[in-house]
Short mmCIF file of C-alpha atoms and ligand atoms in Angstrom, two decimals:
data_model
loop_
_atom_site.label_atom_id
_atom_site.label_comp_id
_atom_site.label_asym_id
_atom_site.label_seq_id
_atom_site.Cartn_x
_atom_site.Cartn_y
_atom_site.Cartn_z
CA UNK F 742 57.60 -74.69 75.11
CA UNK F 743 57.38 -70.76 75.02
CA UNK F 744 53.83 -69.83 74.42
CA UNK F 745 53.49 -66.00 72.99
CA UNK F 746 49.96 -64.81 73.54
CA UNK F 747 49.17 -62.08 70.82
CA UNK F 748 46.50 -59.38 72.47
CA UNK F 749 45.38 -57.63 69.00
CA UNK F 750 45.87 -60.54 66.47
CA UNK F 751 47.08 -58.80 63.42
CA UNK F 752 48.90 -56.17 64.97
CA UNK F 753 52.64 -56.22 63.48
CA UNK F 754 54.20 -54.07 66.16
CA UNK F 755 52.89 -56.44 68.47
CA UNK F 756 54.01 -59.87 66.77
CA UNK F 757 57.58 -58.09 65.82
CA UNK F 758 58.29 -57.53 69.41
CA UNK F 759 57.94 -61.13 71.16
CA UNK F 760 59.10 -61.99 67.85
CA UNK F 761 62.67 -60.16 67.74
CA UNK F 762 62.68 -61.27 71.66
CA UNK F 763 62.24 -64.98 70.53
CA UNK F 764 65.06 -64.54 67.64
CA UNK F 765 67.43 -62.84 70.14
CA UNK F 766 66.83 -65.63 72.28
CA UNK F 767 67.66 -68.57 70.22
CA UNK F 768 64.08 -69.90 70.52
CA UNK F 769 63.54 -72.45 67.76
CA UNK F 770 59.98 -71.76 65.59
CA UNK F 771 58.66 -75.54 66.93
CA UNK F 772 59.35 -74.26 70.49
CA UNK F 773 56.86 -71.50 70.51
CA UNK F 774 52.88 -71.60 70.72
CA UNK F 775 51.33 -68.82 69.25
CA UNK F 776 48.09 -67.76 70.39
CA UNK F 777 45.49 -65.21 69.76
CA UNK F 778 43.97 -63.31 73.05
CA UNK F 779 40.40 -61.61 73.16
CA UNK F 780 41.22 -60.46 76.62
CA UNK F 781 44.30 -58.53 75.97
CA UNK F 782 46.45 -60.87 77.75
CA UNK F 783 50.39 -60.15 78.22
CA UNK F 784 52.62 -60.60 75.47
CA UNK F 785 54.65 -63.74 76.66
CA UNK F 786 53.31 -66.28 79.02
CA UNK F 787 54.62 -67.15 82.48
CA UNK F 788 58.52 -67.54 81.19
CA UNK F 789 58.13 -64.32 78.96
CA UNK F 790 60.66 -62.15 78.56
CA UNK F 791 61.34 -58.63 77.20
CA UNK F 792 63.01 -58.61 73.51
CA UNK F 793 66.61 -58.39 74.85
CA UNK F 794 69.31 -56.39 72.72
CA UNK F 795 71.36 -57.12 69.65
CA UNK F 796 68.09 -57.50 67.67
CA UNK F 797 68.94 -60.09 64.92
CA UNK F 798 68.73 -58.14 61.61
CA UNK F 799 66.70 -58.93 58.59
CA UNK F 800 65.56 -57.64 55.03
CA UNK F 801 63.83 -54.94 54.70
CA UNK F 802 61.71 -56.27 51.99
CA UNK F 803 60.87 -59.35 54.52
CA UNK F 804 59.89 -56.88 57.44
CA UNK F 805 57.63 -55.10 54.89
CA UNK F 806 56.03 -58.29 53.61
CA UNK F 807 55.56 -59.31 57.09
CA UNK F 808 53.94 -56.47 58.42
CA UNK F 809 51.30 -57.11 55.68
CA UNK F 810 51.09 -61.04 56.23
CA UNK F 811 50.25 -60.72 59.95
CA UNK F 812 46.66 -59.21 58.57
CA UNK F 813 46.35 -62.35 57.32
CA UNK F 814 43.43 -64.22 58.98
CA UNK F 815 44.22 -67.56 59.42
CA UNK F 816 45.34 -68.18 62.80
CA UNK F 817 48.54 -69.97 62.21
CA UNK F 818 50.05 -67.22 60.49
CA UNK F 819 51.98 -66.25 63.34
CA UNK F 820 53.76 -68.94 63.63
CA UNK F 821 54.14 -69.36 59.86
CA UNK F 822 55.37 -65.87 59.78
CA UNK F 823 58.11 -66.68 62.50
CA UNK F 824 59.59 -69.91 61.45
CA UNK F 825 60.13 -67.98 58.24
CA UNK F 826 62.20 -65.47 59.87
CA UNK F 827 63.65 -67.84 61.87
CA UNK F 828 64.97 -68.99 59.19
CA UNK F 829 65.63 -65.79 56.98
CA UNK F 830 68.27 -65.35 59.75
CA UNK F 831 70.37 -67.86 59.00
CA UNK F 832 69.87 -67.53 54.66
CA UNK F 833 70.02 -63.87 53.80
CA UNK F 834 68.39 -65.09 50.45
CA UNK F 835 65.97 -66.68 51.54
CA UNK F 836 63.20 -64.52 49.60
CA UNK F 837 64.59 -65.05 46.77
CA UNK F 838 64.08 -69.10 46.63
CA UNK F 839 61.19 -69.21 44.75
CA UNK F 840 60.55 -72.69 44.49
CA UNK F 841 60.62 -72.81 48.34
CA UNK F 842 57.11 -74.23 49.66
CA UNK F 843 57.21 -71.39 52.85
CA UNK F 844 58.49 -68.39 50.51
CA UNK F 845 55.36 -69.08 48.43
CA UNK F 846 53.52 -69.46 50.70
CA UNK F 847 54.62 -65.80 52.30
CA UNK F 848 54.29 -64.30 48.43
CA UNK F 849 50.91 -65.69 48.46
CA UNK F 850 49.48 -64.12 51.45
CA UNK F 851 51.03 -61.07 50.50
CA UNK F 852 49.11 -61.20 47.41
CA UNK F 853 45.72 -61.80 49.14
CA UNK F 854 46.55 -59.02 51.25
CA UNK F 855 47.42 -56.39 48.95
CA UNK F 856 44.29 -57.06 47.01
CA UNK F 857 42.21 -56.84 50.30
CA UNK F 858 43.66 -53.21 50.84
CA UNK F 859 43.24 -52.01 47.30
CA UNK F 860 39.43 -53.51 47.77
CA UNK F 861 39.10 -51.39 50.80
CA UNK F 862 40.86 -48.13 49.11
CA UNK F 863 37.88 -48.28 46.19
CA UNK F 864 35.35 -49.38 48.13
CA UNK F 865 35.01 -47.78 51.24
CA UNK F 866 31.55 -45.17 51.62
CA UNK F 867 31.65 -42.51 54.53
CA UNK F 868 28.60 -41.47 55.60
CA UNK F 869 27.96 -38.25 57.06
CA UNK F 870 27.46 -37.60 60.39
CA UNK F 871 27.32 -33.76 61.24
CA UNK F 872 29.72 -31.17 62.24
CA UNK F 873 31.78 -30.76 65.37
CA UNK F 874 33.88 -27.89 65.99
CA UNK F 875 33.59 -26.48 62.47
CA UNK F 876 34.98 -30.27 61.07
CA UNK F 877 32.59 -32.73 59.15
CA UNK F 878 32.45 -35.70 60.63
CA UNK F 879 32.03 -38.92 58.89
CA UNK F 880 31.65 -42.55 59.65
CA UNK F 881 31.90 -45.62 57.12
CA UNK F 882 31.33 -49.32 58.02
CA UNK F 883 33.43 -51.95 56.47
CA UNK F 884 34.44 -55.89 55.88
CA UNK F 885 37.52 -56.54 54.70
CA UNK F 886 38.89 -60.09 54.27
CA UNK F 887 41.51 -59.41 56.40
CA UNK F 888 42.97 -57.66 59.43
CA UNK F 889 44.40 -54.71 57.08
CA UNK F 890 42.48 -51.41 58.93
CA UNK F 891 45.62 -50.52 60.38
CA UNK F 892 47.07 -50.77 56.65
CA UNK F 893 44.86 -48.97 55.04
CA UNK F 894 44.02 -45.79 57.85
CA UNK F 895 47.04 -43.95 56.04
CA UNK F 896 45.54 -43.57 52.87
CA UNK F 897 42.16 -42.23 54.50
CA UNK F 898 44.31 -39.93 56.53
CA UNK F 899 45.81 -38.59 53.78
CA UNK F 900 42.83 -38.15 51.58
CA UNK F 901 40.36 -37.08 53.74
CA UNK F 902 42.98 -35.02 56.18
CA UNK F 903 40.55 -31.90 56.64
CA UNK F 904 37.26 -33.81 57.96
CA UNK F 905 37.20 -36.19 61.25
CA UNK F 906 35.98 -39.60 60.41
CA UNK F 907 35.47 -43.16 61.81
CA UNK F 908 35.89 -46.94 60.15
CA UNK F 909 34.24 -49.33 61.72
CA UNK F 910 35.08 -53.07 60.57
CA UNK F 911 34.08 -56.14 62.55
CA UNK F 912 37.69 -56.41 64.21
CA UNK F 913 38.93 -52.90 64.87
CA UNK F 914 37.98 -49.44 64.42
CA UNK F 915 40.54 -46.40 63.40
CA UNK F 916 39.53 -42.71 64.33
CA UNK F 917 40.89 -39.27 62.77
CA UNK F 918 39.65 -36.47 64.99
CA UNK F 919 41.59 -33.25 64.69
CA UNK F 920 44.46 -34.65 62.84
CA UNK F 921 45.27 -37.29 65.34
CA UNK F 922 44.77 -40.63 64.11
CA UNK F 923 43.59 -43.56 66.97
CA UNK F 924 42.72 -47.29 66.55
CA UNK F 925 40.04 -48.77 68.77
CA UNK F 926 38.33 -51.80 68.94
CA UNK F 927 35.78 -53.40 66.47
CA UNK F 928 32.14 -52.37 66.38
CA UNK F 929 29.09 -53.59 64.22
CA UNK F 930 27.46 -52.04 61.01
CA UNK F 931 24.26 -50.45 62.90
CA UNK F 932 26.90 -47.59 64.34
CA UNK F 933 26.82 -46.31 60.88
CA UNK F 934 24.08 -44.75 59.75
CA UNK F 935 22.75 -46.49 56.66
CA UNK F 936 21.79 -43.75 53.88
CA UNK F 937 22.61 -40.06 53.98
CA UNK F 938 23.50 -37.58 51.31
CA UNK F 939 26.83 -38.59 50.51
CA UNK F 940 25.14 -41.56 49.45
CA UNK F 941 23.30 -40.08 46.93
CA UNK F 942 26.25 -38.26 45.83
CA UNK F 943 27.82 -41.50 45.63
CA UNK F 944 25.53 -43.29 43.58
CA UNK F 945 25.32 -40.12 41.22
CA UNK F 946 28.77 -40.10 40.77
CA UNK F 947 28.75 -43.78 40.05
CA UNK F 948 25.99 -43.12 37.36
CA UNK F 949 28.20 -40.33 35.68
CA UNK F 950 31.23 -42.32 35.44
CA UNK F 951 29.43 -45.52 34.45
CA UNK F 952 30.80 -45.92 30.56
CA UNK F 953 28.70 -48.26 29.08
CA UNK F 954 31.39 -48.86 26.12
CA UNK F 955 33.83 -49.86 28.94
CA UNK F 956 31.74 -52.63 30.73
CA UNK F 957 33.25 -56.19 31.04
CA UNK F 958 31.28 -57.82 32.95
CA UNK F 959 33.36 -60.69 34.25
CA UNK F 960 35.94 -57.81 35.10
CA UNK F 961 33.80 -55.32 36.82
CA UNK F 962 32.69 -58.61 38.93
CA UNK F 963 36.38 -59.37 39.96
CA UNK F 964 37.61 -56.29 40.57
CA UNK F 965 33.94 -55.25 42.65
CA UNK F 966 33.33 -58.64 44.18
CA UNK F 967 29.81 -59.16 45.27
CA UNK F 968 30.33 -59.66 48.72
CA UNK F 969 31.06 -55.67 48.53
CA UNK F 970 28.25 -54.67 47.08
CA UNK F 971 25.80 -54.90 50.23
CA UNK F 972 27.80 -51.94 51.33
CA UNK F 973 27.82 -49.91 48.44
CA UNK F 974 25.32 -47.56 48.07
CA UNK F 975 25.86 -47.15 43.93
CA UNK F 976 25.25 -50.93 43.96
CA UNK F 977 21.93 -50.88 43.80
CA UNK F 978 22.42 -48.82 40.71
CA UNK F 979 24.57 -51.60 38.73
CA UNK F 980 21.84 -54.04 37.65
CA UNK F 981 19.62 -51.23 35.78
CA UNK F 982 22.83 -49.49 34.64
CA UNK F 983 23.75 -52.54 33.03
CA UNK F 984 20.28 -52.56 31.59
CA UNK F 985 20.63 -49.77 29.80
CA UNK F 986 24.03 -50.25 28.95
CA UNK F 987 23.33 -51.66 25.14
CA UNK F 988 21.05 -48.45 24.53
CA UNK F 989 23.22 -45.83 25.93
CA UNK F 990 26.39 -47.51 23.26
CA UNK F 991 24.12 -47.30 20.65
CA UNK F 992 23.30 -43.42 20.99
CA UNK F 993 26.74 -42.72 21.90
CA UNK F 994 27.79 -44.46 18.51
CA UNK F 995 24.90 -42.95 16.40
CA UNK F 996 25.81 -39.27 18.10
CA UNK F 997 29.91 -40.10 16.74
CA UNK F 998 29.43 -41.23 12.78
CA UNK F 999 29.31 -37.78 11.71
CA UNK F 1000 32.75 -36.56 13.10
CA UNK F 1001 35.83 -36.53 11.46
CA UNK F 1002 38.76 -38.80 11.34
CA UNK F 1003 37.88 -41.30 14.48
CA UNK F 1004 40.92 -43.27 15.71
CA UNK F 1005 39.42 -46.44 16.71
CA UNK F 1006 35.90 -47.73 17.69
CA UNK F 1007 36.39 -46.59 21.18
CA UNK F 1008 37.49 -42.91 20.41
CA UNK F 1009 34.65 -42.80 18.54
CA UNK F 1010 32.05 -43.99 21.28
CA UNK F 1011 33.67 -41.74 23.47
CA UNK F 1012 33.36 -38.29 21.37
CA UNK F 1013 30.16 -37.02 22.72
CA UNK F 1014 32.36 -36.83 26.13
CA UNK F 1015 34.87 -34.33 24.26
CA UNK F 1016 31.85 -32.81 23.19
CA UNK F 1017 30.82 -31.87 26.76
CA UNK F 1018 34.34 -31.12 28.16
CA UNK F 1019 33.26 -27.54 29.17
CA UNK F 1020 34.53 -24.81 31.20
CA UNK F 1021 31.93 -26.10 33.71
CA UNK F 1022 35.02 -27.19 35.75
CA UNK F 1023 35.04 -25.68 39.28
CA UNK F 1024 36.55 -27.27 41.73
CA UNK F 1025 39.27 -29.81 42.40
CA UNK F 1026 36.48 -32.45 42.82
CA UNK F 1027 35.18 -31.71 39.24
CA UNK F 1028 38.10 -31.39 37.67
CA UNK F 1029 38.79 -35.41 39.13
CA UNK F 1030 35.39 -36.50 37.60
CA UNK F 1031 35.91 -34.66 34.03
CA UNK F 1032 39.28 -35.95 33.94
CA UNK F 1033 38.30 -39.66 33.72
CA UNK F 1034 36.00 -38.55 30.89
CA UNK F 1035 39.02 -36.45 28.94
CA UNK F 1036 39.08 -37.62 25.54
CA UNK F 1037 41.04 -34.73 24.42
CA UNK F 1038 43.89 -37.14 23.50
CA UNK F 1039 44.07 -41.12 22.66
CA UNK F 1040 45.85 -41.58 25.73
CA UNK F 1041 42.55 -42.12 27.62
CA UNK F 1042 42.00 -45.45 25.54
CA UNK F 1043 44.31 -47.86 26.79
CA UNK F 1044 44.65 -46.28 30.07
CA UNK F 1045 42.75 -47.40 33.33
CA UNK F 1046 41.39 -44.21 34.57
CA UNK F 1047 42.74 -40.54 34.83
CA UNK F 1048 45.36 -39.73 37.28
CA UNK F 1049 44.48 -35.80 38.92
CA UNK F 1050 46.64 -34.29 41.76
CA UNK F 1051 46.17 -35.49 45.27
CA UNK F 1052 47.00 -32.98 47.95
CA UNK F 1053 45.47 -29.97 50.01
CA UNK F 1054 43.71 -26.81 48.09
CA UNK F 1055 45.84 -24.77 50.12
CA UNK F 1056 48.95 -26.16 49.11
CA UNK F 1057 51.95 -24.13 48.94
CA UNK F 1058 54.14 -26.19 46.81
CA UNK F 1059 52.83 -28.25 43.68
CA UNK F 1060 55.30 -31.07 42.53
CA UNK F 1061 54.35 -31.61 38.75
CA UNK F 1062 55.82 -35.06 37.40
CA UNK F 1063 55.18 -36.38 34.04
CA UNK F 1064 52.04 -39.27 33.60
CA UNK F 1065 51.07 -41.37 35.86
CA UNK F 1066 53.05 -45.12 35.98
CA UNK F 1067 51.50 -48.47 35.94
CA UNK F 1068 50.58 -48.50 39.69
CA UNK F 1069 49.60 -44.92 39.46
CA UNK F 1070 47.18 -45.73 37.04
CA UNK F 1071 45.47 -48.80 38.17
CA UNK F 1072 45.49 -47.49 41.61
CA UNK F 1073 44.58 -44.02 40.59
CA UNK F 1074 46.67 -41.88 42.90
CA UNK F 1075 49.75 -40.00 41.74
CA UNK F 1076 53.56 -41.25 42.84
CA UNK F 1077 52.16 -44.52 44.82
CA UNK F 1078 54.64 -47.21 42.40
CA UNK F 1079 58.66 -46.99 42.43
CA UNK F 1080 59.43 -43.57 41.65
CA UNK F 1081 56.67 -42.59 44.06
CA UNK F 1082 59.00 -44.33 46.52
CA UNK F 1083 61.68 -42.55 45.57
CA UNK F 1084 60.27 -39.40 45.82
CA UNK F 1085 58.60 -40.22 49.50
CA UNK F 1086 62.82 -40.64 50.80
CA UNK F 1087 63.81 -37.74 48.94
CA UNK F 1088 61.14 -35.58 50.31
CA UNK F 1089 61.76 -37.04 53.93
CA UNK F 1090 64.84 -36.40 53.96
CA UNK F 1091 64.44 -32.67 52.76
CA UNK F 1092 62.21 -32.06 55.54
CA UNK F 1093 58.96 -31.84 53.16
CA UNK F 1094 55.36 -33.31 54.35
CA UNK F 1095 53.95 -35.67 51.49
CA UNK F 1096 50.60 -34.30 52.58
CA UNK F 1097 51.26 -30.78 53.02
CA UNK F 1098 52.20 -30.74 49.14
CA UNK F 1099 49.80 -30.65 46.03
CA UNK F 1100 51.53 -33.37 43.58
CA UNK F 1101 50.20 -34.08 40.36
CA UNK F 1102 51.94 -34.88 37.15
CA UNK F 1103 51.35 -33.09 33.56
CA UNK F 1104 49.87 -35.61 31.27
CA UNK F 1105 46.96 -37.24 33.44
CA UNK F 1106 47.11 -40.43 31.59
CA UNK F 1107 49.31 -43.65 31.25
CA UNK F 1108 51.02 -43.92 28.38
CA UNK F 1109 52.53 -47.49 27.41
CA UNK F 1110 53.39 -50.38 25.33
CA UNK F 1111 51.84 -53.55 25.56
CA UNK F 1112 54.99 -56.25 26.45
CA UNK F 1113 53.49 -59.43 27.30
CA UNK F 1114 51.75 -58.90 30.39
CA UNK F 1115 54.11 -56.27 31.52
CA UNK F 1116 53.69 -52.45 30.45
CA UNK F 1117 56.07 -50.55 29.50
CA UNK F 1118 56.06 -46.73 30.04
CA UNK F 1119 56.73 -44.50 27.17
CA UNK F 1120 57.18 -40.51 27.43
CA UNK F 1121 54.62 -38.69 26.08
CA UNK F 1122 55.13 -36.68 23.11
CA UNK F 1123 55.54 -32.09 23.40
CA UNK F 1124 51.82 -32.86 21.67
CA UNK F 1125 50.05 -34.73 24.56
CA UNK F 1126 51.89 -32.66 26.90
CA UNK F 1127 50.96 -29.40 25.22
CA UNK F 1128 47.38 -30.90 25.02
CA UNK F 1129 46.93 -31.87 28.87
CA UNK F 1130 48.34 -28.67 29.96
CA UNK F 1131 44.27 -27.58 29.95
CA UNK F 1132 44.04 -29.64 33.32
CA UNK F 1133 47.44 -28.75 34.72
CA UNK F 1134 46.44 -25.24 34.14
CA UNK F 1135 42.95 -25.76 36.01
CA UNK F 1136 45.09 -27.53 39.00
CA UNK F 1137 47.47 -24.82 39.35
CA UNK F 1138 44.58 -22.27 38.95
CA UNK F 1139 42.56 -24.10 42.06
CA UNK F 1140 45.63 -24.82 44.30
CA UNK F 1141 47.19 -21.40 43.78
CA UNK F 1142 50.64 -22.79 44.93
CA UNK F 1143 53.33 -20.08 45.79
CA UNK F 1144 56.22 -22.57 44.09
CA UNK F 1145 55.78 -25.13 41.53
CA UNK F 1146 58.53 -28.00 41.73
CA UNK F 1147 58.55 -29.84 38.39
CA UNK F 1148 59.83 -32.79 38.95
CA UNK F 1149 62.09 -33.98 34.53
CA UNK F 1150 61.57 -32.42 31.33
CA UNK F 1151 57.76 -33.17 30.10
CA UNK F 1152 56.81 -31.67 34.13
CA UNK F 1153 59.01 -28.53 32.78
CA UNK F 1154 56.96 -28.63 29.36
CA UNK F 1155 53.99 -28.63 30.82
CA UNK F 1156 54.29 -25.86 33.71
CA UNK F 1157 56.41 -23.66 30.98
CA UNK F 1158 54.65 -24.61 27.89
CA UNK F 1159 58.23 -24.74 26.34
CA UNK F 1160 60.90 -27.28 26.11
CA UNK F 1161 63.99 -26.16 27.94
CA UNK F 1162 67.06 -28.66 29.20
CA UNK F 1163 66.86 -29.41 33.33
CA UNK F 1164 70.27 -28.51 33.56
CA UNK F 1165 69.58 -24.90 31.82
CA UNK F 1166 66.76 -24.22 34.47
CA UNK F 1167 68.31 -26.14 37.48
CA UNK F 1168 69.76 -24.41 40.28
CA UNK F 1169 67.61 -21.31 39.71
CA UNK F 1170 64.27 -20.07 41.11
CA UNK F 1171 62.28 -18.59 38.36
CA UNK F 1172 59.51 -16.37 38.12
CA UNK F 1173 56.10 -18.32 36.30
CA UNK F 1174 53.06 -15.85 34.89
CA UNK F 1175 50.73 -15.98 37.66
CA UNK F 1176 53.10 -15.02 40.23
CA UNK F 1177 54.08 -18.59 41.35
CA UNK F 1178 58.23 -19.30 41.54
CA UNK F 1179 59.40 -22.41 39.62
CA UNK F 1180 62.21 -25.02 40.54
CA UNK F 1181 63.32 -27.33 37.77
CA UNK F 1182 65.02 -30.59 39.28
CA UNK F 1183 65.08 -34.55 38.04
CA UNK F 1184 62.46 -36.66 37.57
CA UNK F 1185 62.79 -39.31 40.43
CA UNK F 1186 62.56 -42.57 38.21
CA UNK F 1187 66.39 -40.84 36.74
CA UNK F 1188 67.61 -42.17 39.55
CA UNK F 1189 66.33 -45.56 39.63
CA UNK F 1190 67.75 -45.99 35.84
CA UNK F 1191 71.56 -45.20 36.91
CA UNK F 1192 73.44 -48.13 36.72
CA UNK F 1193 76.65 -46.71 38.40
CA UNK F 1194 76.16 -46.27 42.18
CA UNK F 1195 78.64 -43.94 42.97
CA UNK F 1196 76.78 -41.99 40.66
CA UNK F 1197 73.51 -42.64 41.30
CA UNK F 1198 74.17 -41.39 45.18
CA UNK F 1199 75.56 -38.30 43.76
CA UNK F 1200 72.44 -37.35 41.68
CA UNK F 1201 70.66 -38.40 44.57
CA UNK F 1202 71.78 -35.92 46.91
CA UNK F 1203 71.52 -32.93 44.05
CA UNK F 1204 67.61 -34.13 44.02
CA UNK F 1205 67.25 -33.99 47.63
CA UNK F 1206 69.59 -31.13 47.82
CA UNK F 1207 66.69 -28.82 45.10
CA UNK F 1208 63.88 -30.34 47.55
CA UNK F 1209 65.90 -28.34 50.12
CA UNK F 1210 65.84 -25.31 48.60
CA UNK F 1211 62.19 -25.75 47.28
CA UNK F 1212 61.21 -26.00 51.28
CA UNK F 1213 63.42 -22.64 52.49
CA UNK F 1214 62.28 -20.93 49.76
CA UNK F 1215 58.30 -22.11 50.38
CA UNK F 1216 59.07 -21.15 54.42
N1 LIG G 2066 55.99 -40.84 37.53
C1 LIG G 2066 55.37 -39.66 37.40
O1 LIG G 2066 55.86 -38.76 36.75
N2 LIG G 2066 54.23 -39.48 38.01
C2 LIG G 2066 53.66 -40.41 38.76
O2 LIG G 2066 52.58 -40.17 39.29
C3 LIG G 2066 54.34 -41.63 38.89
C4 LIG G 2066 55.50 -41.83 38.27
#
């Protein structure tokens, strides 16, 4: 019997190593002992050895599922984890044997996971702890259900890249200091301060965007669990927000009656918003709060919440695409579903930093059709383009950027206000008013529609080839 002692339970580089050793080895799954370590212990036990060579190779989308899974916190997910790649090795399609007990079991997990990281996303509160060396400094403390810190430190390093921060959960602790991000080990909720004034921002925030005409209650409990709420400083705000709920409906319904040609019962409660859509707009953080409240269109009524750029100030490229996409818009972050994906290669590959660059797209809601429980996107109409150019225009006011990449036709409506064909502006750098230069390319999700390969890899390298150019001519 091998036994594999795991030092940081959890920790996917860590399990993928003996792991790959074990498969390389021929080591059957009911031949190994997994085993968690607080003391840090060595990888293998006494007849350990390194991973040897000739790694066995697996799927990608396996890997990536794994990587999650091992957050998992039941102890026997090691093991459970391994005897699935174990056998994965010997059936290439294994994944896709859905009635197989073990690959539900994986997709499972994976679920509970992937909800445990979006839970963390929404629902983690810094708190402020001073300045060193000219950088805020923040700390947050936080439970998640899982192991996932080391899953969820990229987003926080990418939204919060200019400040130095801390998260503290009960197993581990990550730390961004001067743009170098470190994990530690876990720590307890009194290292956090417990109120300061981002908490009050918080919970005013939370009070501004709290639409009474959009509570469900049952919903707003499953999607902000209670177990969160001890945490969250606007929490203590729900119960009499809730209380007032009925009464705030009723005056936002008696201030609507008198204006023309309402759509549908929730346009109309949510008029007195367009009302107050002012020029009072003055920073990148506003424009993300006034957004959610844009009622300058029906788009806002089906969608989840408005999608604004995500990206430094400073930024001296903007990538415009067109609306956000379903995971865009329930996760609220631009480019984060398939043709985010897509993008994130394309711009590796052309030698361009994700988080050096301002992307945004130029209609700032989701626009779809109902197909049973799927969504389907639909393109926004020269009209809803024209009419969400107001926040594009704000974005590329703030951000300044010295080239604007618009990424398929409605991004090339909205930066030029006209409509031109891609292939009339493509392979040109133009001049916009404003003094920013323009690149017209594809829209990413193009490529993911192309049925013929050969053609489809061709298209692909044009795309990458205009990212290219969009980074020379930006250096
Ligand atoms: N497509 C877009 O144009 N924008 C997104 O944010 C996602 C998909």
């Amino acid at each position: 019997m091998r036994e594999v002692v795991l030092a940081e339970p959890g920790d996917f580089a860590e399990w993928r190593s003996a792991a790959r050793g074990l498969l390389a080895s021929g080591v059957a799954p009911e031949d190994v002992s997994w085993r968690g370590s607080a003391e840090g212990a060595s990888l293998f036990g006494d007849d350990g050895t390194a991973a040897p060579a000739g790694a066995v190779s697996l799927p990608r989308e396996l890997l990536e599922i794994a990587e999650r899974v091992i957050c998992h916190r039941d102890a026997g997910v090691p093991a459970r984890l391994y005897r699935i790649i174990w056998r994965a090795a010997r059936d290439r399609h294994l994944l896709a044997r859905t009635t197989d007990a073990e690959v539900d079991w994986l997709r499972g997990a994976d679920k509970a996971i992937r909800r445990d990281v979006h839970k963390m996303h929404a629902f983690v509160r810094f708190r402020r702890l001073g300045e060193e060396a000219g950088r805020e400094s923040f700390a947050a403390w936080f439970e998640p259900s899982h192991r996932i810190l080391r899953l969820t430190a990229p987003f926080f390093q990418r939204r919060f890249y200019g400040m130095n921060w801390a998260i503290i959960t009960p197993d581990a602790r990550a730390i961004w200091q001067d743009e170098k991000l470190v994990y530690g080990p876990g720590g307890t909720k009194g290292e956090v301060p417990d109120s300061d004034i981002v908490e009050d921002q918080w919970r005013a925030y939370y009070g501004a965007i709290f639409n009474p005409a959009r509570v469900k209650i049952d919903a707003m409990r499953a999607e902000m669990p209670k177990k969160y709420w001890k945490n969250l400083p606007e929490a203590q705000d729900i119960a009499p927000l809730l209380a007032g709920a009925e009464a705030r409906v009723e005056r936002m319904r008696e201030a609507a009656v008198s204006l023309a040609n309402p759509l549908t019962d929730k346009w109309r409660t949510r008029v007195p918003d367009a009302l107050t859509l002012s020029d009072d707009v003055k920073s990148l953080d506003d424009l993300a709060r006034a957004v959610d409240h844009c009622t300058r269109c029906p788009l806002y009524c089906d969608a989840t919440q408005g999608v604004v750029g995500e990206g430094p100030a400073a930024a001296r490229i903007m990538v415009v695409g067109e609306q956000p996409g379903d995971q865009e818009d329930l996760q609220g972050r631009p480019f984060v579903g398939p043709a985010g994906q897509v993008l994130n290669e394309a711009l590796e590959e052309a030698g361009l930093d994700r988080t050096r660059l301002f992307l945004t797209n130029a209609v700032k809601h989701f626009k779809f059709e109902p197909r049973g429980k799927r969504r389907l996107h639909q393109n926004p109409t020269a009209g809803e383009i024209d009419i969400c150019r107001w926040w594009l225009d704000k974005e590329r006011a703030f951000v300044q950027p010295d080239l604007i990449v618009t990424l398929g036709a409605s991004a090339l409506r909205g930066v030029t206000g006209k409509s031109a064909s891609i292939k009339s502006m493509r392979g040109a750098v133009h001049e916009l008013e404003g003094g920013s230069k323009l690149i017209a390319t594809i829209h990413p999700s193009f490529l993911l529609r192309l049925p013929d390969r050969d053609r489809a890899a061709e298209e692909r390298a044009m795309f990458v080839a205009d990212l290219i150019r969009a980074r020379e001519l930006a250096d």
